[in-house]
Amino acid sequence: MQSWPTATVPKLPTPPQALTLRVHDTASRSLVPVEPRDGTARLYVCGITPYDATHLGHAATYLTFDTLVRIWRDQGLEVRYVQNVTDIDDPLLERAARDGVRWEHVAERETNLFRGDMTALRVLPPTWYVGAVEAMDEIAELVVRLKEAGAAYDVDGDVYFSVAAAEHFGEVAGLPLADMLQLSAERGGDPDRPGKKDPLDCLLWMQQRPGEPGWPSPLGTGRPGWHVECTAMALNRLGDTLDVQGGGSDLAFPHHELSAAEAEVATGVHPFARAYVHAGMVGLDGEKMSKSLGNLVFVSKLVAAGTEPGALRLALLGSHYRTDREWTAAALAAGELRLQAWRAGVDRPAGPVGDGVLSVVRAALFDDLDTPAALAAVDAWCAADGDDSASPALVRELVDALLGVLL
Ligand code: 5CA
Ligand code: ZN
């Protein structure tokens, strides 16, 4: 599937070799070093389910992984990045029925809006942007592989993955059974379906239902379960091990847990990802911003109303990615003020020495993507006087390359 146009990324002076990037890994509940092999970083970030427009919660999560991509590129690594689009799923069918349009139309319309938002926000596009619909064959192939490995079974013609087949099942989210059961029911699972061996077993392939779309496969005509889509797309483009598997914290269980379990059984390799990185939830008025709750603030609407995407970026990067937070008018106003102050800072003929702010910004970002500390370092540079006439250009470039903001 077509992604979106890339923004240019200025090349900065080579970073000191001594810096090691560390990120928070949900599975080990600790900061872990990220040391990609062979000069190549492998990243899978779960993409949108395109049934409603991108809201600021999505934007915050994709900005988190954009920061990671920018750090890797700054390190001189090649970045192989896969992002999916869940372009067929129950919510799409429900939305299409409600609006009296075809589900394909809903998917295309909302994916286009998302591309527009990502372009406006200068989020760098993934190497592969893959829709579930275009990946049906490879997904079915993985389901067949899991069946052959003895990790799948039939329930009334539908195919289920057996969590008992994965030795390390449960280790990504590290949750007690009761929590897993509850989250499974809340987030697309069916723990109470009769005939399953374990309530946490998940759907791999669903036979076509009347009035619903289906794709021919060796498993019969139907469509895949959610988790196995991401597993297949990741394994086929990035190999058996990812450096980072990313998404919002609502994906840790069951989605990333089950994807990891499926990958482990299919490849015999553990762990699937060296780090599972999860962004906090952005809320509005005390609730998680979500399509189903309807309490949404849209990137496209803010931008159409005249908000500068750079200010939006700074507003979102002003909090640490792991913190659950509220979207407020004050956060946006702070982003706007900051953008003005930074523009004034780089428009000066000279400023404090630029190498200093560059190394502080890098050190902050290498420390679990500490964007608030990185922003504070640029604030400090803008607030101080100096006579380095090369520094305004360097700061403009570092803000562009590492923070994605054009001053
Ligand atoms: N298509 C699946 C992943 S395969 C999906 O979760 N789609 S989504 O459209 O619901 O969410 C897309 C991404 O945005 C996910 O990483 C999700 O964790 C993240 N996300 C959703 N709501 C919020 C929110 N309120 N705050 C932060 N991130 C969010
Ligand atoms: Zn996913």
CSV table of C-alpha atoms and ligand atoms in Angstrom, one decimal:
chain,number,residue,atom,x,y,z
A,1,MET,CA,0.0,0.0,0.0
A,2,GLN,CA,1.2,3.5,-0.7
A,3,SER,CA,2.6,5.3,2.4
A,4,TRP,CA,3.1,9.0,2.4
A,5,PRO,CA,5.8,11.4,1.2
A,6,THR,CA,8.9,11.7,3.3
A,7,ALA,CA,10.2,14.9,4.8
A,8,THR,CA,13.9,15.5,4.3
A,9,VAL,CA,16.2,14.9,7.3
A,10,PRO,CA,19.3,17.0,7.6
A,11,LYS,CA,22.5,15.2,8.4
A,12,LEU,CA,24.0,16.2,11.7
A,13,PRO,CA,27.6,15.9,12.9
A,14,THR,CA,28.3,12.3,13.8
A,15,PRO,CA,27.1,11.4,17.3
A,16,PRO,CA,29.7,10.3,19.9
A,17,GLN,CA,30.1,6.5,19.7
A,18,ALA,CA,29.8,6.2,23.5
A,19,LEU,CA,26.1,6.9,23.5
A,20,THR,CA,23.8,3.8,23.8
A,21,LEU,CA,20.1,4.2,23.2
A,22,ARG,CA,18.0,2.8,25.9
A,23,VAL,CA,14.2,2.3,25.9
A,24,HIS,CA,11.7,1.0,28.3
A,25,ASP,CA,10.8,-2.7,27.5
A,26,THR,CA,7.4,-3.8,28.7
A,27,ALA,CA,8.4,-7.4,28.9
A,28,SER,CA,11.3,-6.9,31.3
A,29,ARG,CA,9.8,-3.8,32.9
A,30,SER,CA,13.1,-2.0,32.6
A,31,LEU,CA,15.2,0.2,30.4
A,32,VAL,CA,17.1,-2.0,27.9
A,33,PRO,CA,19.9,-1.1,25.5
A,34,VAL,CA,18.9,-1.1,21.8
A,35,GLU,CA,21.8,-2.3,19.8
A,36,PRO,CA,20.7,-3.2,16.3
A,37,ARG,CA,22.8,-5.8,14.4
A,38,ASP,CA,24.5,-5.3,11.0
A,39,GLY,CA,23.9,-1.6,11.0
A,40,THR,CA,20.1,-2.2,10.5
A,41,ALA,CA,17.4,-1.4,12.9
A,42,ARG,CA,14.2,-3.4,12.6
A,43,LEU,CA,10.9,-1.8,13.8
A,44,TYR,CA,7.3,-2.9,13.6
A,45,VAL,CA,4.7,-0.4,14.7
A,46,CYS,CA,1.0,-1.3,14.7
A,47,GLY,CA,-0.9,0.9,12.4
A,48,ILE,CA,-4.4,2.3,12.5
A,49,THR,CA,-7.8,0.6,12.1
A,50,PRO,CA,-9.2,3.0,9.5
A,51,TYR,CA,-12.8,3.5,10.5
A,52,ASP,CA,-12.6,7.0,11.9
A,53,ALA,CA,-10.2,9.9,11.6
A,54,THR,CA,-6.8,10.0,13.3
A,55,HIS,CA,-7.0,11.6,16.7
A,56,LEU,CA,-4.3,13.2,18.8
A,57,GLY,CA,-3.8,9.9,20.7
A,58,HIS,CA,-2.7,8.2,17.5
A,59,ALA,CA,-0.5,11.2,16.6
A,60,ALA,CA,1.2,11.0,19.9
A,61,THR,CA,2.0,7.3,19.5
A,62,TYR,CA,3.3,7.7,16.0
A,63,LEU,CA,5.4,10.7,17.0
A,64,THR,CA,7.0,8.5,19.7
A,65,PHE,CA,8.2,6.0,17.1
A,66,ASP,CA,9.1,8.8,14.7
A,67,THR,CA,11.5,10.0,17.4
A,68,LEU,CA,13.0,6.5,17.6
A,69,VAL,CA,13.4,6.4,13.8
A,70,ARG,CA,15.1,9.8,13.8
A,71,ILE,CA,17.5,8.7,16.6
A,72,TRP,CA,18.4,5.6,14.6
A,73,ARG,CA,19.0,7.6,11.5
A,74,ASP,CA,21.1,10.0,13.4
A,75,GLN,CA,23.2,7.0,14.5
A,76,GLY,CA,23.7,6.2,10.8
A,77,LEU,CA,21.6,3.0,11.0
A,78,GLU,CA,19.5,1.8,8.1
A,79,VAL,CA,15.9,1.6,9.4
A,80,ARG,CA,13.6,-1.2,8.2
A,81,TYR,CA,10.2,-0.2,9.4
A,82,VAL,CA,6.9,-1.9,8.9
A,83,GLN,CA,3.5,-0.4,9.7
A,84,ASN,CA,0.2,-2.1,9.0
A,85,VAL,CA,-3.3,-1.0,8.3
A,86,THR,CA,-6.0,-3.1,9.7
A,87,ASP,CA,-8.1,-2.4,6.7
A,88,ILE,CA,-10.7,-5.2,7.3
A,89,ASP,CA,-12.1,-5.8,10.8
A,90,ASP,CA,-15.4,-5.7,12.6
A,91,PRO,CA,-15.4,-1.9,13.3
A,92,LEU,CA,-15.1,-1.2,9.6
A,93,LEU,CA,-18.0,-3.4,8.7
A,94,GLU,CA,-20.1,-1.8,11.5
A,95,ARG,CA,-19.2,1.7,10.4
A,96,ALA,CA,-19.9,0.9,6.7
A,97,ALA,CA,-23.3,-0.5,7.6
A,98,ARG,CA,-24.1,2.5,9.8
A,99,ASP,CA,-23.2,5.0,7.0
A,100,GLY,CA,-24.6,2.9,4.1
A,101,VAL,CA,-21.3,2.8,2.3
A,102,ARG,CA,-18.9,0.0,1.3
A,103,TRP,CA,-16.3,-1.0,3.9
A,104,GLU,CA,-13.6,-0.5,1.3
A,105,HIS,CA,-14.7,3.1,1.0
A,106,VAL,CA,-14.4,3.7,4.7
A,107,ALA,CA,-10.9,2.1,4.8
A,108,GLU,CA,-9.7,4.2,1.9
A,109,ARG,CA,-11.1,7.4,3.1
A,110,GLU,CA,-9.7,7.1,6.6
A,111,THR,CA,-6.3,5.8,5.5
A,112,ASN,CA,-6.0,8.8,3.2
A,113,LEU,CA,-6.8,11.2,6.1
A,114,PHE,CA,-4.2,9.4,8.2
A,115,ARG,CA,-1.6,9.8,5.4
A,116,GLY,CA,-2.4,13.5,5.3
A,117,ASP,CA,-2.0,13.9,9.0
A,118,MET,CA,1.3,12.0,9.1
A,119,THR,CA,2.6,14.2,6.2
A,120,ALA,CA,1.5,17.4,7.9
A,121,LEU,CA,3.2,16.3,11.2
A,122,ARG,CA,6.4,15.4,9.2
A,123,VAL,CA,6.3,11.8,10.5
A,124,LEU,CA,8.7,9.8,8.5
A,125,PRO,CA,7.0,7.1,6.5
A,126,PRO,CA,7.6,3.4,7.1
A,127,THR,CA,9.7,1.4,4.6
A,128,TRP,CA,6.6,-0.9,4.1
A,129,TYR,CA,3.1,0.2,4.7
A,130,VAL,CA,1.0,-2.9,4.4
A,131,GLY,CA,-2.8,-3.4,4.5
A,132,ALA,CA,-4.2,-6.7,5.8
A,133,VAL,CA,-6.3,-7.0,2.6
A,134,GLU,CA,-3.2,-7.0,0.4
A,135,ALA,CA,-1.4,-9.5,2.7
A,136,MET,CA,-4.1,-12.2,2.9
A,137,ASP,CA,-1.9,-14.8,1.3
A,138,GLU,CA,1.0,-14.4,3.6
A,139,ILE,CA,-1.3,-14.3,6.6
A,140,ALA,CA,-3.0,-17.5,5.6
A,141,GLU,CA,0.4,-19.1,5.0
A,142,LEU,CA,1.4,-18.3,8.6
A,143,VAL,CA,-1.8,-19.8,9.9
A,144,VAL,CA,-1.1,-23.0,7.9
A,145,ARG,CA,2.4,-23.0,9.4
A,146,LEU,CA,1.0,-22.7,13.0
A,147,LYS,CA,-1.4,-25.5,12.2
A,148,GLU,CA,1.4,-27.7,11.0
A,149,ALA,CA,3.3,-26.9,14.1
A,150,GLY,CA,0.4,-28.3,16.1
A,151,ALA,CA,-0.4,-25.0,17.6
A,152,ALA,CA,-3.8,-24.4,16.0
A,153,TYR,CA,-7.2,-26.2,16.2
A,154,ASP,CA,-10.7,-25.9,14.8
A,155,VAL,CA,-13.8,-24.5,16.6
A,156,ASP,CA,-16.9,-24.9,14.3
A,157,GLY,CA,-14.8,-24.3,11.2
A,158,ASP,CA,-12.8,-21.3,12.7
A,159,VAL,CA,-9.1,-21.8,13.4
A,160,TYR,CA,-7.7,-20.9,16.8
A,161,PHE,CA,-4.2,-20.4,18.1
A,162,SER,CA,-3.3,-22.5,21.2
A,163,VAL,CA,-1.5,-20.3,23.8
A,164,ALA,CA,-0.3,-23.5,25.5
A,165,ALA,CA,2.0,-24.0,22.5
A,166,ALA,CA,4.1,-21.0,23.3
A,167,GLU,CA,6.5,-21.5,26.2
A,168,HIS,CA,6.8,-17.8,26.8
A,169,PHE,CA,3.2,-16.8,26.5
A,170,GLY,CA,2.3,-14.2,29.2
A,171,GLU,CA,5.8,-12.7,29.4
A,172,VAL,CA,5.2,-9.6,27.3
A,173,ALA,CA,2.6,-8.0,29.4
A,174,GLY,CA,3.3,-10.0,32.5
A,175,LEU,CA,-0.3,-9.8,33.7
A,176,PRO,CA,-2.2,-12.1,36.2
A,177,LEU,CA,-4.7,-14.5,34.6
A,178,ALA,CA,-7.7,-12.5,35.8
A,179,ASP,CA,-6.4,-9.3,34.1
A,180,MET,CA,-5.6,-11.2,30.9
A,181,LEU,CA,-9.2,-12.7,30.8
A,182,GLN,CA,-10.7,-9.3,31.3
A,183,LEU,CA,-8.6,-7.5,28.8
A,184,SER,CA,-9.1,-10.2,26.2
A,185,ALA,CA,-12.9,-9.7,26.5
A,186,GLU,CA,-12.6,-5.9,26.3
A,187,ARG,CA,-10.1,-5.9,23.4
A,188,GLY,CA,-11.5,-8.0,20.6
A,189,GLY,CA,-11.0,-11.5,22.1
A,190,ASP,CA,-13.7,-14.1,22.9
A,191,PRO,CA,-12.7,-15.8,26.2
A,192,ASP,CA,-16.2,-17.2,26.6
A,193,ARG,CA,-16.6,-18.9,23.3
A,194,PRO,CA,-17.5,-22.6,23.9
A,195,GLY,CA,-15.2,-25.2,22.3
A,196,LYS,CA,-11.9,-23.4,23.0
A,197,LYS,CA,-9.2,-25.2,24.8
A,198,ASP,CA,-8.1,-22.1,26.7
A,199,PRO,CA,-10.2,-18.9,27.0
A,200,LEU,CA,-7.1,-16.9,26.0
A,201,ASP,CA,-6.6,-18.8,22.7
A,202,CYS,CA,-7.1,-16.4,19.8
A,203,LEU,CA,-8.7,-16.5,16.4
A,204,LEU,CA,-6.3,-17.1,13.5
A,205,TRP,CA,-8.8,-17.6,10.7
A,206,MET,CA,-12.6,-17.0,10.7
A,207,GLN,CA,-14.8,-18.7,8.1
A,208,GLN,CA,-16.7,-16.2,6.0
A,209,ARG,CA,-19.9,-15.1,7.7
A,210,PRO,CA,-23.1,-14.3,5.7
A,211,GLY,CA,-23.0,-10.8,4.4
A,212,GLU,CA,-19.3,-10.3,5.3
A,213,PRO,CA,-16.3,-10.4,3.0
A,214,GLY,CA,-14.0,-13.4,2.7
A,215,TRP,CA,-10.8,-14.3,1.0
A,216,PRO,CA,-10.0,-17.8,-0.4
A,217,SER,CA,-7.2,-19.7,1.4
A,218,PRO,CA,-6.1,-23.2,2.2
A,219,LEU,CA,-8.1,-22.7,5.4
A,220,GLY,CA,-11.3,-22.0,3.5
A,221,THR,CA,-12.8,-18.7,2.5
A,222,GLY,CA,-12.7,-16.2,5.3
A,223,ARG,CA,-10.6,-13.6,7.0
A,224,PRO,CA,-7.8,-13.6,9.6
A,225,GLY,CA,-7.8,-12.9,13.3
A,226,TRP,CA,-6.2,-9.6,14.3
A,227,HIS,CA,-2.9,-10.6,16.0
A,228,VAL,CA,-1.7,-13.0,13.2
A,229,GLU,CA,-1.9,-10.2,10.7
A,230,CYS,CA,0.8,-8.2,12.4
A,231,THR,CA,2.9,-11.3,13.2
A,232,ALA,CA,2.9,-12.3,9.5
A,233,MET,CA,3.8,-8.9,8.2
A,234,ALA,CA,6.6,-8.5,10.7
A,235,LEU,CA,8.2,-11.9,10.2
A,236,ASN,CA,8.1,-11.7,6.4
A,237,ARG,CA,9.8,-8.3,6.1
A,238,LEU,CA,12.0,-8.1,9.2
A,239,GLY,CA,13.0,-11.7,9.9
A,240,ASP,CA,12.6,-13.6,13.1
A,241,THR,CA,13.6,-10.9,15.6
A,242,LEU,CA,12.6,-7.3,15.8
A,243,ASP,CA,14.6,-4.6,17.6
A,244,VAL,CA,11.4,-2.9,18.7
A,245,GLN,CA,7.8,-3.8,18.5
A,246,GLY,CA,5.8,-0.6,19.2
A,247,GLY,CA,2.3,0.7,19.8
A,248,GLY,CA,0.2,2.3,22.5
A,249,SER,CA,0.0,0.7,25.9
A,250,ASP,CA,-3.5,-0.7,25.1
A,251,LEU,CA,-1.8,-3.1,22.7
A,252,ALA,CA,0.5,-4.8,25.2
A,253,PHE,CA,-2.3,-7.3,26.0
A,254,PRO,CA,-3.6,-9.2,24.2
A,255,HIS,CA,-2.3,-7.9,20.9
A,256,HIS,CA,1.5,-7.9,21.3
A,257,GLU,CA,1.3,-10.8,23.7
A,258,LEU,CA,-0.4,-13.0,21.2
A,259,SER,CA,1.7,-11.8,18.2
A,260,ALA,CA,4.8,-12.7,20.2
A,261,ALA,CA,3.4,-16.1,21.1
A,262,GLU,CA,2.5,-16.9,17.4
A,263,ALA,CA,5.9,-15.8,16.2
A,264,GLU,CA,7.7,-17.9,18.9
A,265,VAL,CA,5.8,-21.0,17.7
A,266,ALA,CA,6.3,-20.3,14.0
A,267,THR,CA,10.1,-19.5,14.2
A,268,GLY,CA,11.3,-21.3,17.3
A,269,VAL,CA,13.0,-18.0,18.2
A,270,HIS,CA,12.5,-16.1,21.4
A,271,PRO,CA,12.1,-13.2,22.0
A,272,PHE,CA,10.2,-12.0,19.0
A,273,ALA,CA,11.2,-8.4,19.9
A,274,ARG,CA,14.2,-7.3,21.9
A,275,ALA,CA,12.1,-4.5,23.3
A,276,TYR,CA,8.3,-4.0,23.5
A,277,VAL,CA,7.8,-0.3,23.6
A,278,HIS,CA,4.5,1.2,24.6
A,279,ALA,CA,3.3,4.8,24.5
A,280,GLY,CA,0.9,6.1,27.2
A,281,MET,CA,-2.7,6.9,26.4
A,282,VAL,CA,-3.7,10.4,25.6
A,283,GLY,CA,-7.1,11.4,27.1
A,284,LEU,CA,-9.6,14.1,27.0
A,285,ASP,CA,-11.8,15.1,30.0
A,286,GLY,CA,-10.6,12.2,32.1
A,287,GLU,CA,-11.2,9.5,29.5
A,288,LYS,CA,-8.9,7.7,27.1
A,289,MET,CA,-9.4,9.4,23.7
A,290,SER,CA,-11.0,6.7,21.6
A,291,LYS,CA,-13.1,6.2,18.6
A,292,SER,CA,-15.7,4.2,20.5
A,293,LEU,CA,-16.0,6.8,23.2
A,294,GLY,CA,-16.2,9.6,20.6
A,295,ASN,CA,-14.2,12.1,22.7
A,296,LEU,CA,-11.8,12.9,19.9
A,297,VAL,CA,-9.6,15.8,18.9
A,298,PHE,CA,-8.5,15.5,15.3
A,299,VAL,CA,-5.2,16.5,13.8
A,300,SER,CA,-6.8,17.4,10.5
A,301,LYS,CA,-9.3,19.7,12.1
A,302,LEU,CA,-6.8,21.5,14.2
A,303,VAL,CA,-4.5,21.9,11.1
A,304,ALA,CA,-7.4,23.1,9.0
A,305,ALA,CA,-8.3,25.6,11.6
A,306,GLY,CA,-4.8,27.1,11.4
A,307,THR,CA,-2.8,25.3,14.1
A,308,GLU,CA,0.7,24.8,12.9
A,309,PRO,CA,1.7,21.1,12.8
A,310,GLY,CA,5.1,22.1,14.4
A,311,ALA,CA,3.2,23.5,17.4
A,312,LEU,CA,1.2,20.3,17.6
A,313,ARG,CA,4.3,18.3,17.6
A,314,LEU,CA,5.9,20.3,20.3
A,315,ALA,CA,2.7,20.1,22.4
A,316,LEU,CA,2.8,16.3,22.2
A,317,LEU,CA,6.6,15.9,22.6
A,318,GLY,CA,6.4,18.2,25.6
A,319,SER,CA,5.4,15.2,27.8
A,320,HIS,CA,7.3,11.9,28.1
A,321,TYR,CA,5.8,9.2,25.8
A,322,ARG,CA,5.2,6.7,28.6
A,323,THR,CA,3.1,9.1,30.6
A,324,ASP,CA,-0.7,8.8,30.3
A,325,ARG,CA,-1.8,12.4,29.8
A,326,GLU,CA,-4.6,14.7,29.0
A,327,TRP,CA,-4.9,16.8,25.9
A,328,THR,CA,-5.5,20.3,27.0
A,329,ALA,CA,-5.8,23.8,25.4
A,330,ALA,CA,-2.9,24.7,27.7
A,331,ALA,CA,-0.7,22.0,26.1
A,332,LEU,CA,-1.4,23.3,22.7
A,333,ALA,CA,-0.8,26.9,23.8
A,334,ALA,CA,2.6,25.9,25.3
A,335,GLY,CA,3.5,24.2,22.0
A,336,GLU,CA,2.6,27.4,20.1
A,337,LEU,CA,4.6,29.6,22.4
A,338,ARG,CA,7.6,27.3,22.2
A,339,LEU,CA,7.5,27.3,18.4
A,340,GLN,CA,7.6,31.1,18.4
A,341,ALA,CA,10.4,31.3,20.9
A,342,TRP,CA,12.5,28.7,19.0
A,343,ARG,CA,12.0,30.6,15.7
A,344,ALA,CA,13.2,33.8,17.4
A,345,GLY,CA,16.1,31.8,18.8
A,346,VAL,CA,17.4,30.5,15.5
A,347,ASP,CA,16.7,33.8,13.7
A,348,ARG,CA,19.4,35.5,15.8
A,349,PRO,CA,22.8,36.1,14.2
A,350,ALA,CA,24.6,34.2,17.0
A,351,GLY,CA,23.8,32.1,20.1
A,352,PRO,CA,25.5,29.9,22.7
A,353,VAL,CA,27.7,27.1,21.3
A,354,GLY,CA,25.6,24.7,19.3
A,355,ASP,CA,27.6,21.5,20.0
A,356,GLY,CA,26.6,21.8,23.6
A,357,VAL,CA,22.8,21.8,23.0
A,358,LEU,CA,23.2,19.0,20.4
A,359,SER,CA,24.9,16.7,22.8
A,360,VAL,CA,22.4,17.5,25.6
A,361,VAL,CA,19.5,16.8,23.2
A,362,ARG,CA,21.0,13.6,22.0
A,363,ALA,CA,21.8,12.4,25.5
A,364,ALA,CA,18.1,13.1,26.5
A,365,LEU,CA,16.7,11.3,23.5
A,366,PHE,CA,19.0,8.3,23.9
A,367,ASP,CA,17.7,8.1,27.5
A,368,ASP,CA,14.3,6.4,26.8
A,369,LEU,CA,13.3,9.2,24.3
A,370,ASP,CA,13.2,11.9,26.9
A,371,THR,CA,11.6,14.6,24.7
A,372,PRO,CA,10.7,16.9,27.6
A,373,ALA,CA,14.4,17.1,28.5
A,374,ALA,CA,15.4,17.6,24.9
A,375,LEU,CA,12.9,20.4,24.5
A,376,ALA,CA,14.1,22.0,27.7
A,377,ALA,CA,17.7,22.0,26.3
A,378,VAL,CA,16.6,23.9,23.2
A,379,ASP,CA,14.6,26.3,25.4
A,380,ALA,CA,17.7,27.0,27.4
A,381,TRP,CA,19.8,27.6,24.2
A,382,CYS,CA,17.2,30.1,23.0
A,383,ALA,CA,17.0,31.9,26.3
A,384,ALA,CA,20.8,32.3,26.6
A,385,ASP,CA,23.1,34.7,24.8
A,386,GLY,CA,26.3,33.7,23.0
A,387,ASP,CA,28.6,34.7,20.1
A,388,ASP,CA,28.7,31.4,18.1
A,389,SER,CA,27.5,32.5,14.7
A,390,ALA,CA,27.3,28.9,13.4
A,391,SER,CA,25.0,27.8,16.2
A,392,PRO,CA,21.6,29.1,15.0
A,393,ALA,CA,21.9,27.0,11.8
A,394,LEU,CA,23.0,23.9,13.8
A,395,VAL,CA,20.1,24.3,16.2
A,396,ARG,CA,17.7,24.7,13.3
A,397,GLU,CA,19.0,21.5,11.8
A,398,LEU,CA,19.0,19.5,15.0
A,399,VAL,CA,15.4,20.5,15.7
A,400,ASP,CA,14.5,19.4,12.2
A,401,ALA,CA,16.4,16.2,12.2
A,402,LEU,CA,15.7,14.9,15.7
A,403,LEU,CA,12.4,16.5,16.7
A,404,GLY,CA,10.9,16.8,13.2
A,405,VAL,CA,10.0,20.5,13.6
A,406,LEU,CA,10.7,23.0,10.8
A,407,LEU,CA,11.6,26.4,12.3
B,1,5CA,N1,-4.9,-1.5,14.0
B,1,5CA,C1,-4.7,-1.8,15.4
B,1,5CA,C2,-3.2,-2.2,15.6
B,1,5CA,S1,-2.7,-3.5,14.6
B,1,5CA,C3,-5.0,-0.6,16.3
B,1,5CA,O1,-4.9,-0.7,17.5
B,1,5CA,N2,-5.5,0.5,15.6
B,1,5CA,S2,-6.0,1.8,16.4
B,1,5CA,O2,-6.4,2.7,15.3
B,1,5CA,O3,-7.0,1.5,17.3
B,1,5CA,O4,-4.8,2.4,17.1
B,1,5CA,C4,-3.6,2.8,16.4
B,1,5CA,C5,-2.5,3.1,17.3
B,1,5CA,O5,-2.8,4.2,18.1
B,1,5CA,C6,-2.2,2.0,18.3
B,1,5CA,O6,-0.8,1.9,18.6
B,1,5CA,C7,-2.9,2.4,19.6
B,1,5CA,O7,-2.3,1.9,20.7
B,1,5CA,C8,-2.7,3.9,19.5
B,1,5CA,N3,-3.8,4.6,20.3
B,1,5CA,C9,-5.1,4.5,20.2
B,1,5CA,N4,-5.7,5.3,21.0
B,1,5CA,C10,-4.8,6.1,21.6
B,1,5CA,C11,-4.8,7.1,22.7
B,1,5CA,N5,-5.9,7.6,23.1
B,1,5CA,N6,-3.6,7.6,23.1
B,1,5CA,C12,-2.4,7.1,22.5
B,1,5CA,N7,-2.3,6.1,21.6
B,1,5CA,C13,-3.5,5.6,21.2
B,2,ZN,ZN,-0.9,-4.7,15.3
